[in-house]
GROMACS .gro file of N, CA and C in nm:
model
  285
    1UNK      N    1   0.720  -1.378  -1.899
    1UNK     CA    2   0.707  -1.271  -2.009
    1UNK      C    3   0.713  -1.117  -1.941
    2UNK      N    4   0.664  -1.099  -1.848
    2UNK     CA    5   0.634  -0.981  -1.787
    2UNK      C    6   0.791  -0.917  -1.743
    3UNK      N    7   0.869  -1.054  -1.691
    3UNK     CA    8   1.027  -1.052  -1.666
    3UNK      C    9   1.072  -0.986  -1.812
    4UNK      N   10   1.065  -1.018  -1.906
    4UNK     CA   11   1.106  -0.979  -2.045
    4UNK      C   12   1.035  -0.850  -2.058
    5UNK      N   13   0.941  -0.806  -2.054
    5UNK     CA   14   0.896  -0.674  -2.081
    5UNK      C   15   0.966  -0.593  -1.967
    6UNK      N   16   0.974  -0.617  -1.866
    6UNK     CA   17   1.045  -0.518  -1.771
    6UNK      C   18   1.194  -0.518  -1.819
    7UNK      N   19   1.274  -0.597  -1.861
    7UNK     CA   20   1.398  -0.591  -1.852
    7UNK      C   21   1.392  -0.473  -2.022
    8UNK      N   22   1.319  -0.529  -2.080
    8UNK     CA   23   1.305  -0.424  -2.226
    8UNK      C   24   1.305  -0.302  -2.180
    9UNK      N   25   1.201  -0.276  -2.109
    9UNK     CA   26   1.181  -0.114  -2.058
    9UNK      C   27   1.251  -0.061  -1.989
   10UNK      N   28   1.342  -0.123  -1.885
   10UNK     CA   29   1.462  -0.105  -1.816
   10UNK      C   30   1.574  -0.042  -1.928
   11UNK      N   31   1.614  -0.149  -2.013
   11UNK     CA   32   1.725  -0.124  -2.108
   11UNK      C   33   1.707   0.005  -2.187
   12UNK      N   34   1.564   0.023  -2.247
   12UNK     CA   35   1.553   0.148  -2.339
   12UNK      C   36   1.539   0.283  -2.231
   13UNK      N   37   1.484   0.226  -2.101
   13UNK     CA   38   1.522   0.370  -2.008
   13UNK      C   39   1.660   0.419  -1.988
   14UNK      N   40   1.741   0.304  -1.931
   14UNK     CA   41   1.855   0.336  -1.923
   14UNK      C   42   1.950   0.368  -2.051
   15UNK      N   43   1.919   0.324  -2.159
   15UNK     CA   44   1.971   0.335  -2.304
   15UNK      C   45   1.919   0.517  -2.323
   16UNK      N   46   1.791   0.555  -2.304
   16UNK     CA   47   1.821   0.698  -2.323
   16UNK      C   48   1.866   0.759  -2.223
   17UNK      N   49   1.883   0.760  -2.092
   17UNK     CA   50   1.947   0.841  -2.006
   17UNK      C   51   2.076   0.838  -2.024
   18UNK      N   52   2.148   0.731  -2.064
   18UNK     CA   53   2.312   0.706  -2.082
   18UNK      C   54   2.347   0.792  -2.216
   19UNK      N   55   2.229   0.816  -2.325
   19UNK     CA   56   2.264   0.830  -2.479
   19UNK      C   57   2.232   0.976  -2.470
   20UNK      N   58   2.156   1.031  -2.400
   20UNK     CA   59   2.122   1.179  -2.353
   20UNK      C   60   2.236   1.311  -2.380
   21UNK      N   61   2.333   1.238  -2.303
   21UNK     CA   62   2.424   1.327  -2.314
   21UNK      C   63   2.551   1.326  -2.417
   22UNK      N   64   2.552   1.207  -2.473
   22UNK     CA   65   2.631   1.224  -2.607
   22UNK      C   66   2.533   1.279  -2.688
   23UNK      N   67   2.419   1.267  -2.720
   23UNK     CA   68   2.327   1.362  -2.805
   23UNK      C   69   2.358   1.499  -2.814
   24UNK      N   70   2.390   1.545  -2.678
   24UNK     CA   71   2.380   1.699  -2.636
   24UNK      C   72   2.523   1.726  -2.702
   25UNK      N   73   2.652   1.645  -2.695
   25UNK     CA   74   2.768   1.655  -2.758
   25UNK      C   75   2.766   1.659  -2.903
   26UNK      N   76   2.692   1.559  -2.956
   26UNK     CA   77   2.668   1.593  -3.117
   26UNK      C   78   2.590   1.710  -3.130
   27UNK      N   79   2.490   1.764  -3.070
   27UNK     CA   80   2.418   1.893  -3.129
   27UNK      C   81   2.527   1.989  -3.096
   28UNK      N   82   2.584   2.007  -2.991
   28UNK     CA   83   2.671   2.120  -2.947
   28UNK      C   84   2.791   2.127  -3.061
   29UNK      N   85   2.857   1.972  -3.091
   29UNK     CA   86   2.938   1.997  -3.192
   29UNK      C   87   2.889   2.036  -3.348
   30UNK      N   88   2.768   2.007  -3.354
   30UNK     CA   89   2.719   2.038  -3.474
   30UNK      C   90   2.681   2.170  -3.475
   31UNK      N   91   2.647   2.274  -3.370
   31UNK     CA   92   2.655   2.413  -3.394
   31UNK      C   93   2.774   2.472  -3.387
   32UNK      N   94   2.863   2.414  -3.325
   32UNK     CA   95   3.029   2.430  -3.355
   32UNK      C   96   3.070   2.486  -3.498
   33UNK      N   97   3.026   2.355  -3.532
   33UNK     CA   98   3.059   2.325  -3.729
   33UNK      C   99   2.987   2.452  -3.783
   34UNK      N  100   2.901   2.491  -3.743
   34UNK     CA  101   2.796   2.570  -3.839
   34UNK      C  102   2.842   2.725  -3.771
   35UNK      N  103   2.939   2.723  -3.677
   35UNK     CA  104   2.976   2.866  -3.655
   35UNK      C  105   2.869   2.905  -3.530
   36UNK      N  106   2.776   2.874  -3.524
   36UNK     CA  107   2.657   2.932  -3.398
   36UNK      C  108   2.746   2.934  -3.259
   37UNK      N  109   2.731   3.032  -3.162
   37UNK     CA  110   2.753   3.056  -3.044
   37UNK      C  111   2.702   2.962  -2.913
   38UNK      N  112   2.577   2.914  -2.959
   38UNK     CA  113   2.534   2.845  -2.866
   38UNK      C  114   2.555   2.726  -2.781
   39UNK      N  115   2.636   2.659  -2.903
   39UNK     CA  116   2.726   2.500  -2.885
   39UNK      C  117   2.772   2.502  -2.763
   40UNK      N  118   2.850   2.590  -2.684
   40UNK     CA  119   2.957   2.593  -2.593
   40UNK      C  120   2.878   2.519  -2.445
   41UNK      N  121   2.738   2.595  -2.449
   41UNK     CA  122   2.666   2.569  -2.330
   41UNK      C  123   2.632   2.427  -2.360
   42UNK      N  124   2.567   2.368  -2.444
   42UNK     CA  125   2.519   2.246  -2.443
   42UNK      C  126   2.613   2.156  -2.450
   43UNK      N  127   2.738   2.157  -2.506
   43UNK     CA  128   2.840   2.095  -2.482
   43UNK      C  129   2.872   2.069  -2.294
   44UNK      N  130   2.877   2.184  -2.245
   44UNK     CA  131   2.960   2.178  -2.141
   44UNK      C  132   2.843   2.117  -2.018
   45UNK      N  133   2.696   2.119  -2.085
   45UNK     CA  134   2.616   2.023  -1.975
   45UNK      C  135   2.650   1.894  -2.000
   46UNK      N  136   2.716   1.812  -2.086
   46UNK     CA  137   2.734   1.699  -2.074
   46UNK      C  138   2.854   1.665  -1.984
   47UNK      N  139   2.932   1.753  -1.969
   47UNK     CA  140   3.064   1.737  -1.900
   47UNK      C  141   3.023   1.667  -1.761
   48UNK      N  142   2.885   1.668  -1.722
   48UNK     CA  143   2.878   1.585  -1.582
   48UNK      C  144   2.794   1.463  -1.627
   49UNK      N  145   2.828   1.420  -1.725
   49UNK     CA  146   2.742   1.279  -1.772
   49UNK      C  147   2.834   1.152  -1.664
   50UNK      N  148   2.703   1.052  -1.675
   50UNK     CA  149   2.746   0.982  -1.606
   50UNK      C  150   2.861   0.820  -1.668
   51UNK      N  151   2.867   0.851  -1.785
   51UNK     CA  152   2.931   0.778  -1.884
   51UNK      C  153   3.061   0.839  -1.872
   52UNK      N  154   3.206   0.815  -1.831
   52UNK     CA  155   3.302   0.883  -1.825
   52UNK      C  156   3.390   0.932  -1.946
   53UNK      N  157   3.340   0.830  -2.050
   53UNK     CA  158   3.370   0.903  -2.187
   53UNK      C  159   3.308   0.961  -2.256
   54UNK      N  160   3.193   1.001  -2.233
   54UNK     CA  161   3.124   1.102  -2.282
   54UNK      C  162   3.143   1.235  -2.216
   55UNK      N  163   3.188   1.208  -2.093
   55UNK     CA  164   3.244   1.343  -2.026
   55UNK      C  165   3.360   1.401  -2.055
   56UNK      N  166   3.447   1.283  -2.108
   56UNK     CA  167   3.580   1.334  -2.149
   56UNK      C  168   3.565   1.408  -2.303
   57UNK      N  169   3.468   1.335  -2.354
   57UNK     CA  170   3.440   1.377  -2.494
   57UNK      C  171   3.424   1.511  -2.480
   58UNK      N  172   3.309   1.543  -2.409
   58UNK     CA  173   3.266   1.692  -2.404
   58UNK      C  174   3.372   1.813  -2.354
   59UNK      N  175   3.438   1.777  -2.263
   59UNK     CA  176   3.575   1.814  -2.229
   59UNK      C  177   3.654   1.859  -2.305
   60UNK      N  178   3.715   1.775  -2.403
   60UNK     CA  179   3.799   1.795  -2.528
   60UNK      C  180   3.706   1.875  -2.636
   61UNK      N  181   3.563   1.842  -2.640
   61UNK     CA  182   3.521   1.950  -2.749
   61UNK      C  183   3.494   2.073  -2.726
   62UNK      N  184   3.487   2.079  -2.594
   62UNK     CA  185   3.492   2.255  -2.529
   62UNK      C  186   3.662   2.308  -2.535
   63UNK      N  187   3.722   2.227  -2.507
   63UNK     CA  188   3.868   2.256  -2.511
   63UNK      C  189   3.906   2.311  -2.650
   64UNK      N  190   3.867   2.228  -2.740
   64UNK     CA  191   3.872   2.258  -2.873
   64UNK      C  192   3.820   2.392  -2.966
   65UNK      N  193   3.662   2.387  -2.901
   65UNK     CA  194   3.625   2.517  -2.917
   65UNK      C  195   3.672   2.641  -2.854
   66UNK      N  196   3.752   2.625  -2.759
   66UNK     CA  197   3.786   2.767  -2.691
   66UNK      C  198   3.926   2.763  -2.756
   67UNK      N  199   4.028   2.671  -2.813
   67UNK     CA  200   4.141   2.677  -2.919
   67UNK      C  201   4.089   2.781  -3.005
   68UNK      N  202   3.994   2.693  -3.085
   68UNK     CA  203   3.944   2.756  -3.213
   68UNK      C  204   3.913   2.900  -3.214
   69UNK      N  205   3.840   2.910  -3.114
   69UNK     CA  206   3.786   3.096  -3.074
   69UNK      C  207   3.930   3.164  -3.070
   70UNK      N  208   3.999   3.123  -2.991
   70UNK     CA  209   4.155   3.186  -2.983
   70UNK      C  210   4.224   3.215  -3.102
   71UNK      N  211   4.218   3.099  -3.200
   71UNK     CA  212   4.297   3.089  -3.309
   71UNK      C  213   4.210   3.179  -3.409
   72UNK      N  214   4.102   3.195  -3.397
   72UNK     CA  215   4.020   3.289  -3.487
   72UNK      C  216   4.049   3.441  -3.448
   73UNK      N  217   4.051   3.485  -3.310
   73UNK     CA  218   4.081   3.589  -3.294
   73UNK      C  219   4.242   3.631  -3.328
   74UNK      N  220   4.310   3.545  -3.328
   74UNK     CA  221   4.454   3.536  -3.371
   74UNK      C  222   4.484   3.571  -3.534
   75UNK      N  223   4.362   3.493  -3.590
   75UNK     CA  224   4.392   3.525  -3.739
   75UNK      C  225   4.306   3.654  -3.744
   76UNK      N  226   4.220   3.719  -3.713
   76UNK     CA  227   4.162   3.875  -3.718
   76UNK      C  228   4.241   3.949  -3.682
   77UNK      N  229   4.318   3.924  -3.545
   77UNK     CA  230   4.420   4.056  -3.553
   77UNK      C  231   4.511   4.054  -3.637
   78UNK      N  232   4.570   3.953  -3.682
   78UNK     CA  233   4.694   3.930  -3.786
   78UNK      C  234   4.655   3.975  -3.920
   79UNK      N  235   4.523   3.945  -3.956
   79UNK     CA  236   4.492   3.996  -4.118
   79UNK      C  237   4.469   4.141  -4.074
   80UNK      N  238   4.406   4.238  -3.995
   80UNK     CA  239   4.387   4.371  -3.965
   80UNK      C  240   4.514   4.433  -3.950
   81UNK      N  241   4.621   4.374  -3.872
   81UNK     CA  242   4.758   4.436  -3.858
   81UNK      C  243   4.863   4.405  -4.027
   82UNK      N  244   4.803   4.306  -4.099
   82UNK     CA  245   4.880   4.311  -4.238
   82UNK      C  246   4.816   4.443  -4.312
   83UNK      N  247   4.699   4.434  -4.305
   83UNK     CA  248   4.604   4.548  -4.388
   83UNK      C  249   4.656   4.654  -4.364
   84UNK      N  250   4.657   4.685  -4.238
   84UNK     CA  251   4.712   4.816  -4.185
   84UNK      C  252   4.848   4.879  -4.245
   85UNK      N  253   4.936   4.773  -4.259
   85UNK     CA  254   5.068   4.723  -4.292
   85UNK      C  255   5.065   4.816  -4.458
   86UNK      N  256   4.971   4.737  -4.523
   86UNK     CA  257   4.979   4.750  -4.670
   86UNK      C  258   4.931   4.868  -4.694
   87UNK      N  259   4.850   4.908  -4.608
   87UNK     CA  260   4.767   5.063  -4.656
   87UNK      C  261   4.872   5.182  -4.627
   88UNK      N  262   4.934   5.167  -4.551
   88UNK     CA  263   5.028   5.288  -4.506
   88UNK      C  264   5.116   5.332  -4.600
   89UNK      N  265   5.192   5.228  -4.658
   89UNK     CA  266   5.273   5.309  -4.782
   89UNK      C  267   5.166   5.302  -4.930
   90UNK      N  268   5.081   5.270  -4.948
   90UNK     CA  269   4.996   5.303  -5.028
   90UNK      C  270   4.957   5.435  -5.024
   91UNK      N  271   4.876   5.466  -4.915
   91UNK     CA  272   4.847   5.601  -4.874
   91UNK      C  273   4.978   5.720  -4.904
   92UNK      N  274   5.070   5.676  -4.849
   92UNK     CA  275   5.206   5.752  -4.865
   92UNK      C  276   5.221   5.789  -5.045
   93UNK      N  277   5.218   5.706  -5.091
   93UNK     CA  278   5.241   5.675  -5.230
   93UNK      C  279   5.151   5.774  -5.301
   94UNK      N  280   5.039   5.746  -5.271
   94UNK     CA  281   4.909   5.821  -5.312
   94UNK      C  282   4.939   6.005  -5.308
   95UNK      N  283   4.984   6.018  -5.157
   95UNK     CA  284   4.968   6.154  -5.123
   95UNK      C  285   5.097   6.222  -5.220
   0.00000   0.00000   0.00000
């Protein structure tokens, strides 16, 4: 009975330790989906996880977040340039 209780407690402890990194990736990905800026730090903490798959997932999610930020900046610049190009002829016609 003592060995069974000890084994259960050990399994629960290791389950918590191994799953907290995955939980951090989940929290960071949720923050990313909401557009919040603090998600990247949470995701990068999981990059040093004891579970190789969780560490790989954290790196992939952080890379995805960086690429999404780059794409968003590109889209904003493109939109600003297009708006400027449309405004210039309209301003000339008004004058």
